[in-house]
mmCIF file of C-alpha atoms in Angstrom:
data_model
loop_
_atom_site.group_PDB
_atom_site.id
_atom_site.type_symbol
_atom_site.label_atom_id
_atom_site.label_comp_id
_atom_site.label_asym_id
_atom_site.label_seq_id
_atom_site.Cartn_x
_atom_site.Cartn_y
_atom_site.Cartn_z
ATOM 1 C CA MET A 1 113.023 79.474 112.389
ATOM 2 C CA LEU A 2 111.815 82.422 110.303
ATOM 3 C CA ASN A 3 114.262 84.211 107.941
ATOM 4 C CA GLU A 4 114.596 88.054 107.265
ATOM 5 C CA ARG A 5 112.563 87.899 104.262
ATOM 6 C CA GLN A 6 109.752 85.963 105.886
ATOM 7 C CA LEU A 7 109.840 88.720 108.561
ATOM 8 C CA LYS A 8 109.624 91.299 106.019
ATOM 9 C CA ILE A 9 106.504 89.423 104.393
ATOM 10 C CA VAL A 10 104.722 89.571 107.659
ATOM 11 C CA ASP A 11 105.699 93.120 108.337
ATOM 12 C CA LEU A 12 104.449 94.034 104.955
ATOM 13 C CA LEU A 13 101.138 92.332 105.301
ATOM 14 C CA GLU A 14 100.583 93.873 108.802
ATOM 15 C CA GLN A 15 100.504 97.250 106.936
ATOM 16 C CA GLN A 16 98.071 96.261 104.170
ATOM 17 C CA PRO A 17 96.939 93.508 101.922
ATOM 18 C CA ARG A 18 99.687 92.840 99.140
ATOM 19 C CA THR A 19 99.599 90.880 95.686
ATOM 20 C CA PRO A 20 102.264 88.142 95.296
ATOM 21 C CA GLY A 21 104.094 90.314 92.631
ATOM 22 C CA GLU A 22 104.162 93.313 95.051
ATOM 23 C CA LEU A 23 105.783 91.032 97.799
ATOM 24 C CA ALA A 24 108.256 89.615 95.298
ATOM 25 C CA GLN A 25 109.153 92.969 94.142
ATOM 26 C CA GLN A 26 109.470 94.467 97.668
ATOM 27 C CA THR A 27 111.723 91.247 98.885
ATOM 28 C CA GLY A 28 113.718 90.702 95.791
ATOM 29 C CA VAL A 29 112.447 87.032 95.026
ATOM 30 C CA SER A 30 110.241 85.362 92.577
ATOM 31 C CA GLY A 31 106.476 84.955 93.031
ATOM 32 C CA ARG A 32 106.980 81.195 93.322
ATOM 33 C CA THR A 33 109.086 81.790 96.472
ATOM 34 C CA ILE A 34 106.769 84.142 97.772
ATOM 35 C CA LEU A 35 104.064 81.359 97.638
ATOM 36 C CA ARG A 36 106.491 78.849 99.453
ATOM 37 C CA ASP A 37 107.177 81.504 102.168
ATOM 38 C CA ILE A 38 103.429 81.918 102.636
ATOM 39 C CA ASP A 39 102.972 78.247 103.081
ATOM 40 C CA TYR A 40 105.841 77.997 105.519
ATOM 41 C CA LEU A 41 104.540 81.101 107.453
ATOM 42 C CA ASN A 42 101.139 79.586 107.828
ATOM 43 C CA PHE A 43 102.573 76.397 109.051
ATOM 44 C CA THR A 44 104.868 78.369 111.601
ATOM 45 C CA LEU A 45 102.010 80.725 112.661
ATOM 46 C CA ASN A 46 100.351 77.598 114.011
ATOM 47 C CA GLY A 47 96.738 79.249 114.383
ATOM 48 C CA LYS A 48 98.009 82.327 116.114
ATOM 49 C CA ALA A 49 97.597 84.068 112.628
ATOM 50 C CA ARG A 50 97.146 83.275 109.038
ATOM 51 C CA ILE A 51 98.011 84.656 105.596
ATOM 52 C CA PHE A 52 95.015 84.125 103.123
ATOM 53 C CA ALA A 53 94.298 85.226 99.505
ATOM 54 C CA SER A 54 91.547 87.739 99.297
ATOM 55 C CA GLY A 55 90.618 87.890 95.736
ATOM 56 C CA SER A 56 92.164 90.938 93.692
ATOM 57 C CA ALA A 57 93.342 92.619 97.034
ATOM 58 C CA GLY A 58 96.067 89.898 97.296
ATOM 59 C CA TYR A 59 97.060 88.312 100.548
ATOM 60 C CA GLN A 60 96.137 89.549 103.829
ATOM 61 C CA LEU A 61 97.429 88.728 107.601
ATOM 62 C CA GLU A 62 94.760 87.898 109.969
ATOM 63 C CA ILE A 63 95.769 87.780 113.548
ATOM 64 C CA PHE A 64 93.892 85.477 115.867
ATOM 65 C CA GLU A 65 95.907 85.574 119.227
ATOM 66 C CA ARG A 66 97.785 88.986 119.049
ATOM 67 C CA ARG A 67 99.860 88.348 122.041
ATOM 68 C CA SER A 68 100.909 84.929 121.058
ATOM 69 C CA PHE A 69 101.800 86.137 117.452
ATOM 70 C CA PHE A 70 104.224 88.790 118.645
ATOM 71 C CA GLN A 71 105.642 86.511 121.295
ATOM 72 C CA LEU A 72 106.326 83.965 118.306
ATOM 73 C CA LEU A 73 107.895 86.786 116.175
ATOM 74 C CA GLN A 74 110.088 87.902 119.258
ATOM 75 C CA LYS A 75 111.381 84.349 119.759
ATOM 76 C CA HIS A 76 112.488 83.912 116.099
ATOM 77 C CA ASP A 77 114.248 87.362 116.420
ATOM 78 C CA ASN A 78 115.912 86.152 119.689
ATOM 79 C CA ASP A 79 116.890 82.722 118.118
ATOM 80 C CA ASP A 80 118.429 84.584 115.360
ATOM 81 C CA ARG A 81 120.483 87.008 117.701
ATOM 82 C CA LEU A 82 121.527 83.849 119.755
ATOM 83 C CA LEU A 83 122.661 82.065 116.481
ATOM 84 C CA ALA A 84 124.752 84.981 115.222
ATOM 85 C CA LEU A 85 126.391 85.241 118.685
ATOM 86 C CA LEU A 86 127.160 81.513 118.530
ATOM 87 C CA LEU A 87 128.593 81.715 115.247
ATOM 88 C CA LEU A 88 130.692 84.860 116.087
ATOM 89 C CA ASN A 89 132.115 83.196 119.045
ATOM 90 C CA THR A 90 132.916 79.883 116.955
ATOM 91 C CA PHE A 91 134.971 81.910 114.436
ATOM 92 C CA THR A 92 136.550 84.596 116.696
ATOM 93 C CA PRO A 93 140.191 83.741 117.181
ATOM 94 C CA ARG A 94 141.391 83.068 120.847
ATOM 95 C CA ALA A 95 144.290 84.673 122.492
ATOM 96 C CA GLN A 96 147.132 82.234 123.118
ATOM 97 C CA LEU A 97 147.810 81.747 127.071
#
């Protein structure tokens, strides 16, 4: 499951190439965390897209299967919403009968 920061990295890279330093600054984490997130994202994107280093421009997002890519992102968003609802339901006090 992708977390909010990883989704933000994808969103930022959809707009334009960025260096690890720029991504770190815009997400509030270290450059090392960005590199781990990029590794995880490439694993999760599973051939639908990839993030790759392009010299001085930094990292770029290349999308191979646009429809599958957006379906994957939507699935992760839906999973997050479902988890939030389940957690809310778990911790919401029930009225006594």
